[in-house]
Short mmCIF file of C-alpha atoms and ligand atoms in Angstrom, two decimals:
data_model
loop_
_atom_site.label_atom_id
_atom_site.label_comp_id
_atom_site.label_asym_id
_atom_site.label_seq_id
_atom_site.Cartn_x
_atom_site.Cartn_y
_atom_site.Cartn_z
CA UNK A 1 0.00 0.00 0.00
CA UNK A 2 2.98 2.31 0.34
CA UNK A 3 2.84 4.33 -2.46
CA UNK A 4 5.83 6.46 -3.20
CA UNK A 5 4.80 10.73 -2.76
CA UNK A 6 5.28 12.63 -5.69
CA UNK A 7 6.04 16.05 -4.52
CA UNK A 8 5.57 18.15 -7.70
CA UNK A 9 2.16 16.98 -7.16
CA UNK A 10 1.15 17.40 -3.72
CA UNK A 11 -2.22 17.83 -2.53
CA UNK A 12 -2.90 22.04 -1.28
CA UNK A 13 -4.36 20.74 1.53
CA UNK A 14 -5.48 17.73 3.45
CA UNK A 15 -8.08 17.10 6.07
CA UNK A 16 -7.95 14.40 8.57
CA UNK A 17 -10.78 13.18 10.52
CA UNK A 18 -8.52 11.61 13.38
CA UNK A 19 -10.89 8.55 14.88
CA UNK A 20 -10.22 5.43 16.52
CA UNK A 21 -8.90 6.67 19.67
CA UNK A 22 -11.27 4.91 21.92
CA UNK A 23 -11.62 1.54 20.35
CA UNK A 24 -7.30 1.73 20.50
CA UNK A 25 -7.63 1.94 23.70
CA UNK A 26 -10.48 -0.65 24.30
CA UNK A 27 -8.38 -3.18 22.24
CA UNK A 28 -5.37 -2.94 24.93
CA UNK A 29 -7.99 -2.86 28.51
CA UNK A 30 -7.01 0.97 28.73
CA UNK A 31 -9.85 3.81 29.53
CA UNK A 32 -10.84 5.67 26.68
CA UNK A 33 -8.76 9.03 27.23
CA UNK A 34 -5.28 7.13 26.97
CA UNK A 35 -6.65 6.58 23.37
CA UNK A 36 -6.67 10.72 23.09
CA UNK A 37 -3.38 10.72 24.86
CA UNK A 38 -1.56 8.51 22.36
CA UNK A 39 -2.85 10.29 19.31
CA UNK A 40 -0.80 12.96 20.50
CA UNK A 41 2.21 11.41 18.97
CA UNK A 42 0.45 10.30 16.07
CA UNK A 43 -0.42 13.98 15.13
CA UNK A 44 2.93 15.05 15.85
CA UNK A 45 4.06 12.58 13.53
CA UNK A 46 2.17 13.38 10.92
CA UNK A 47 2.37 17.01 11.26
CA UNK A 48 6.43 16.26 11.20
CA UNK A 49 5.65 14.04 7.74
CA UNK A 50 3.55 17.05 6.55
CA UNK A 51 6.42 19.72 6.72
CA UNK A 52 8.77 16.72 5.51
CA UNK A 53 7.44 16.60 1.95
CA UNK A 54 6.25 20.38 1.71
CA UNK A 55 2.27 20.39 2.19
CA UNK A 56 0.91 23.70 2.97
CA UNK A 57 -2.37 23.12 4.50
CA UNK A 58 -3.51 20.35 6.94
CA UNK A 59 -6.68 20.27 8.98
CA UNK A 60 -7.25 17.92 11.42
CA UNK A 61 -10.49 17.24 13.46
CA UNK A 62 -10.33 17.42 17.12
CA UNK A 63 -13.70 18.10 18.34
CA UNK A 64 -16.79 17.98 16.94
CA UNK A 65 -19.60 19.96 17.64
CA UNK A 66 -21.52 16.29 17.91
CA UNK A 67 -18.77 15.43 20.47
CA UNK A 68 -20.55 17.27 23.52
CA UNK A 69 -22.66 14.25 23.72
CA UNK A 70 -20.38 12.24 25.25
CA UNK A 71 -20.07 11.31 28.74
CA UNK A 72 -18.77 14.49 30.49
CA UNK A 73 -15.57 12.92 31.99
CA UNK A 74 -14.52 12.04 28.61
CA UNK A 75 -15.64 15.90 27.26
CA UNK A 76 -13.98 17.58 30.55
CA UNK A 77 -10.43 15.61 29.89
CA UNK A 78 -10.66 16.50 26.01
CA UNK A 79 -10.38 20.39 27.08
CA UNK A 80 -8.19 19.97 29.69
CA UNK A 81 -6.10 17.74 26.72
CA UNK A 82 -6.09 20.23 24.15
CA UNK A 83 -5.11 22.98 26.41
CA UNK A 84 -2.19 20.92 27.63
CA UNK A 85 -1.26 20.10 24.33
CA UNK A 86 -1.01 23.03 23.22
CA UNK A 87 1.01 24.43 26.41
CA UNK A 88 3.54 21.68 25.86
CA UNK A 89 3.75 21.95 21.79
CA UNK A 90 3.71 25.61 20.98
CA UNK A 91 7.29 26.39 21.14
CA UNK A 92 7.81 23.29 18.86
CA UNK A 93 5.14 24.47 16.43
CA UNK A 94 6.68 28.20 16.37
CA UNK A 95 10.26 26.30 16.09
CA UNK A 96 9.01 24.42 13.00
CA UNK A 97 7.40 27.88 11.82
CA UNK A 98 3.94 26.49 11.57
CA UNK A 99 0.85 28.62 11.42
CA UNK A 100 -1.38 27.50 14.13
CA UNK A 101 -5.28 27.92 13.34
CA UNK A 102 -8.37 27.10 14.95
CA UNK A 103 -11.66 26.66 13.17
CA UNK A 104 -14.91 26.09 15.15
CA UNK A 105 -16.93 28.33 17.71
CA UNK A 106 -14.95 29.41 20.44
CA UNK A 107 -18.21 30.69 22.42
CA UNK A 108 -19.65 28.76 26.20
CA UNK A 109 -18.87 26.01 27.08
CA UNK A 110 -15.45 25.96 25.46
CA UNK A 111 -13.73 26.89 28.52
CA UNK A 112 -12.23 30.61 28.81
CA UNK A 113 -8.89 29.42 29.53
CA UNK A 114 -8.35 27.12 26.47
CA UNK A 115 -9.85 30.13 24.45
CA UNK A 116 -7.31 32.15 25.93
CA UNK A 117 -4.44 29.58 25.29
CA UNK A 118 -5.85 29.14 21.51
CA UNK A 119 -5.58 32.98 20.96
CA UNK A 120 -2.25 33.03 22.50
CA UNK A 121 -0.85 29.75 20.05
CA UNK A 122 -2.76 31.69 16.80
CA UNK A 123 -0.74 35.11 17.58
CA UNK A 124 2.39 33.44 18.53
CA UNK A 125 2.71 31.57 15.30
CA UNK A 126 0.05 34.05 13.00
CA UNK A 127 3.46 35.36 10.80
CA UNK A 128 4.21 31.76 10.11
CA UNK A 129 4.21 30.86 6.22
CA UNK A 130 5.73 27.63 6.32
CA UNK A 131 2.88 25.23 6.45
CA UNK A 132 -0.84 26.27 8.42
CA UNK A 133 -2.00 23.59 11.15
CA UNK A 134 -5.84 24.09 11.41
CA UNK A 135 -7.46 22.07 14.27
CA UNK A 136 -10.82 22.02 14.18
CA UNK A 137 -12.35 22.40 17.37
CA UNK A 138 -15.59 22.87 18.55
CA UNK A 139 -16.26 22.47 14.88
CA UNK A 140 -19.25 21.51 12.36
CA UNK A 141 -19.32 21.96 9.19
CA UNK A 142 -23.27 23.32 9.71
CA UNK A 143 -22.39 25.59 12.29
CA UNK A 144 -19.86 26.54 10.25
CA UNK A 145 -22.31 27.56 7.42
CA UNK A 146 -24.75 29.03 9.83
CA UNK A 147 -22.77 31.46 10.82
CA UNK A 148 -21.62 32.37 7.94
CA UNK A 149 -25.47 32.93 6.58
CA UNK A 150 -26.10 34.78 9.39
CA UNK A 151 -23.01 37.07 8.40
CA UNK A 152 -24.68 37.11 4.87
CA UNK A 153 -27.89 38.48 6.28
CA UNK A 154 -26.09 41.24 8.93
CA UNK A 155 -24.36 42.49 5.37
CA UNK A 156 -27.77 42.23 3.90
CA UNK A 157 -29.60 43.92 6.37
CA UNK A 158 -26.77 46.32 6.48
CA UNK A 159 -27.28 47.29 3.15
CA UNK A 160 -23.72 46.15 2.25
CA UNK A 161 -24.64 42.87 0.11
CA UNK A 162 -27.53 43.14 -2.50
CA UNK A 163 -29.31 39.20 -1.84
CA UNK A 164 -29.08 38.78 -6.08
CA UNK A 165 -25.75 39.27 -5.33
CA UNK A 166 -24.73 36.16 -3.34
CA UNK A 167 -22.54 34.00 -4.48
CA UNK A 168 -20.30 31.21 -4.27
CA UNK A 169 -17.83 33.86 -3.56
CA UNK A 170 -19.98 35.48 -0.86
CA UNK A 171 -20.23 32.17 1.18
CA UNK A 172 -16.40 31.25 0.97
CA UNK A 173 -15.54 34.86 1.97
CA UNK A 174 -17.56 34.17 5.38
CA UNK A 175 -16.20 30.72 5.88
CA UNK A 176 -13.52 30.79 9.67
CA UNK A 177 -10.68 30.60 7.56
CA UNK A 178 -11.37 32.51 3.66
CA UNK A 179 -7.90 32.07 2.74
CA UNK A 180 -7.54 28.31 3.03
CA UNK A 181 -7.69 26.39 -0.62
CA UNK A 182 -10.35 23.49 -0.73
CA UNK A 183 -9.68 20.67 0.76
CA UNK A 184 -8.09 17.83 -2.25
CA UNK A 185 -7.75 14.96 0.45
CA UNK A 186 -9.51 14.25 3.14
CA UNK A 187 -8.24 11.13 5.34
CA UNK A 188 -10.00 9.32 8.04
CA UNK A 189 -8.88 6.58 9.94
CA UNK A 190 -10.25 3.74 12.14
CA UNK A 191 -12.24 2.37 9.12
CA UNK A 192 -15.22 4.58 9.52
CA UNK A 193 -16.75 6.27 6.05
CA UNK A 194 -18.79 9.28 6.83
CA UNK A 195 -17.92 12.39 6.91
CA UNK A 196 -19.44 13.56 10.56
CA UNK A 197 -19.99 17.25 10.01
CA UNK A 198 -15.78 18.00 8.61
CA UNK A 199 -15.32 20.59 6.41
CA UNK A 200 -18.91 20.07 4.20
CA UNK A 201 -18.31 23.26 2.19
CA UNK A 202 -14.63 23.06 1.82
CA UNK A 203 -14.48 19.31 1.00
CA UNK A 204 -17.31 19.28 -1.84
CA UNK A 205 -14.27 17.97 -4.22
CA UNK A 206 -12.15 16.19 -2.07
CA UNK A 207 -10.76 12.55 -2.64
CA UNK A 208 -11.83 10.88 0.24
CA UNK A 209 -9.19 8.02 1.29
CA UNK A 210 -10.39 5.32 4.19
CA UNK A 211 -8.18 3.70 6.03
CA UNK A 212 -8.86 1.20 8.82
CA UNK A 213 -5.12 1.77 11.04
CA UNK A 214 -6.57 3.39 14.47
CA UNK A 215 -5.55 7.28 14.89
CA UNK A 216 -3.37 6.19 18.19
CA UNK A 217 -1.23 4.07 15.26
CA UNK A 218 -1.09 6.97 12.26
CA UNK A 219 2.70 8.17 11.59
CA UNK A 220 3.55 9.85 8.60
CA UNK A 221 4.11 7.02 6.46
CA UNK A 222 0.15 6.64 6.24
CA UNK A 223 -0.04 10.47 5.42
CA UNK A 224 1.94 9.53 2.29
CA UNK A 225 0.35 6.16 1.54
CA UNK A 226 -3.00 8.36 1.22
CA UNK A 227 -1.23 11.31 -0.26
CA UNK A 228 0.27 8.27 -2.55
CA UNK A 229 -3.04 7.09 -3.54
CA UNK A 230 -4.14 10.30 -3.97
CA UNK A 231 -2.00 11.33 -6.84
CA UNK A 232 -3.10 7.65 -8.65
CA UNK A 233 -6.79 9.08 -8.56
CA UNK A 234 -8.22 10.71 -11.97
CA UNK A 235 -9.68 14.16 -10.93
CA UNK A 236 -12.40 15.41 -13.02
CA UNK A 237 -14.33 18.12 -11.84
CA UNK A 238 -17.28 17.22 -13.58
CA UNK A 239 -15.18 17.16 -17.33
CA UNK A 240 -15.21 13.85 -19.36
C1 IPE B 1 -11.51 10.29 17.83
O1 IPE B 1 -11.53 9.04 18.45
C2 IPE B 1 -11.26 11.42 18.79
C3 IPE B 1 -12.44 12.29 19.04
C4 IPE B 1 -13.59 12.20 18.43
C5 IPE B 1 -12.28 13.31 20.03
P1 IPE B 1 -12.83 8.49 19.13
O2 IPE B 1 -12.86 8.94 20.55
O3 IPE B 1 -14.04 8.84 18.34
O4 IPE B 1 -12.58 6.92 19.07
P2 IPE B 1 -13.62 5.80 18.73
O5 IPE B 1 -14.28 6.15 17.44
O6 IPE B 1 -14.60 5.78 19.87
O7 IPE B 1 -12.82 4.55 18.64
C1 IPE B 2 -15.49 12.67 14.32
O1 IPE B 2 -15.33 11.47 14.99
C2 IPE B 2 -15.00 13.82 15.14
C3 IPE B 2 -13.58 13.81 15.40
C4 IPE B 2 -12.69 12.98 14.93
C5 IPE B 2 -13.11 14.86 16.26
P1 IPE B 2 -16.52 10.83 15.84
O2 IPE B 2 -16.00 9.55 16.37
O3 IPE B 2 -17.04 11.80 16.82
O4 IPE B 2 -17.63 10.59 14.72
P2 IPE B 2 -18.87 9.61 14.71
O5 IPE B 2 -19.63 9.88 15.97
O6 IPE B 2 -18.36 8.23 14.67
O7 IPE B 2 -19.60 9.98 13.46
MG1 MG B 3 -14.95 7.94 16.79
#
């Protein structure tokens, strides 16, 4: 399955859906959250991988907007998680001159202090041009569109944007981050095929590559196996 990467012909950007943490865990008698921990290194890995071959855009999906249904020990330890991540891999990102980004609502009951620790990683590493790390967090990909209609209709009611007016162009300019390219390859692991509320707008084109290896076990040789199988695919855009 390891296909070799061409790098003249890279995917702009790649989305990962990074699932499987839990069942890792359940297949060695471990509680769910060592799952979360050990994906840790798997990210790092791949973001590593990412910056190896040149990619320019990777999003990966931390937290759903679906994912406050869990049980709230497992919710409470993902915020604490992410926080602590990020306090103990922001010098590393800024080292590595990666552009931090977070896409999702940052509003109750994301808790202040990871807000605060977000904003902090997003300035520290905003001049970055090397390669931009979204994390999706708090994210859906209908919230996500909501609130950028309900931007559309503050313009409208504003008198700045005529409705006849609205375009494609109109929605992507309201989108959390306008400047990212469309998502080419989106990657999930753990076997599942859906796409649980990711990127809906931004992936309408994407090549969507399954794999069943469990997030805790992703490294950056399965980034390039899918990036690999990406570049075998014909891309057509609707042409014959
Ligand atoms: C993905 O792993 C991480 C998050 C959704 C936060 P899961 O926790 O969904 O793991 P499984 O799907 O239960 O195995
Ligand atoms: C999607 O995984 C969300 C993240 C990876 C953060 P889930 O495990 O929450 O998705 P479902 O519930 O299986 O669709
Ligand atoms: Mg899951």
């Amino acid at each position: 399955m390891t296909a070799a990467v061409d790098r003249a012909n890279l995917p702009q950007h790649v989305g990962i859906i990074m699932d499987g943490n839990g069942r890792w865990a359940g297949q060695r008698g471990l509680p769910r959250n060592s799952g979360h921990e050990q994906g840790e290194t798997a990210l790092f890995d791949t973001v590593e991988g990412a910056l190896e071959i040149g990619l320019r855009w990777l999003t990966v999906y931390a937290f759903s907007t679906e994912n406050w249904k869990r049980p709230p020990s497992e919710v409470a330890f993902l915020m604490n998680f992410n926080r602590d991540l990020l306090l103990r891999r922001a010098d590393e990102l800024d080292e590595r001159r990666v552009r931090v980004r977070f896409i999702g609502r940052r509003n109750r009951p994301v808790p202040r202090r990871l807000v605060k620790m977000i904003e902090d990683t997003e300035r520290r590493t905003a001049h970055h041009r090397r390669m931009t790390l979204q994390i999706a967090f708090n994210y859906g990909g209908r919230s996500e569109l909501v609130d950028a209609a309900r931007r559309i209709a503050a313009d409208a009611a504003a008198g700045d944007l005529r409705p006849d007016k609205v375009t494609a162009k109109s929605i992507q300019a309201r989108l959390y981050e306008p400047e990212a390219p469309d998502v080419d390859l989106l990657i999930r692991t753990s076997g599942e095929q859906r796409l649980s509320n990711f990127l809906l707008w931004e992936a309408a084109y994407a090549e969507l590559v399954f794999t069943d290896v469990l997030w805790p076990d992703f490294s950056r040789s399965d980034l390039f196996s899918g990036i690999g199988e990406f570049q075998q695919r014909s891309r057509r855009f609707g042409r014959v």
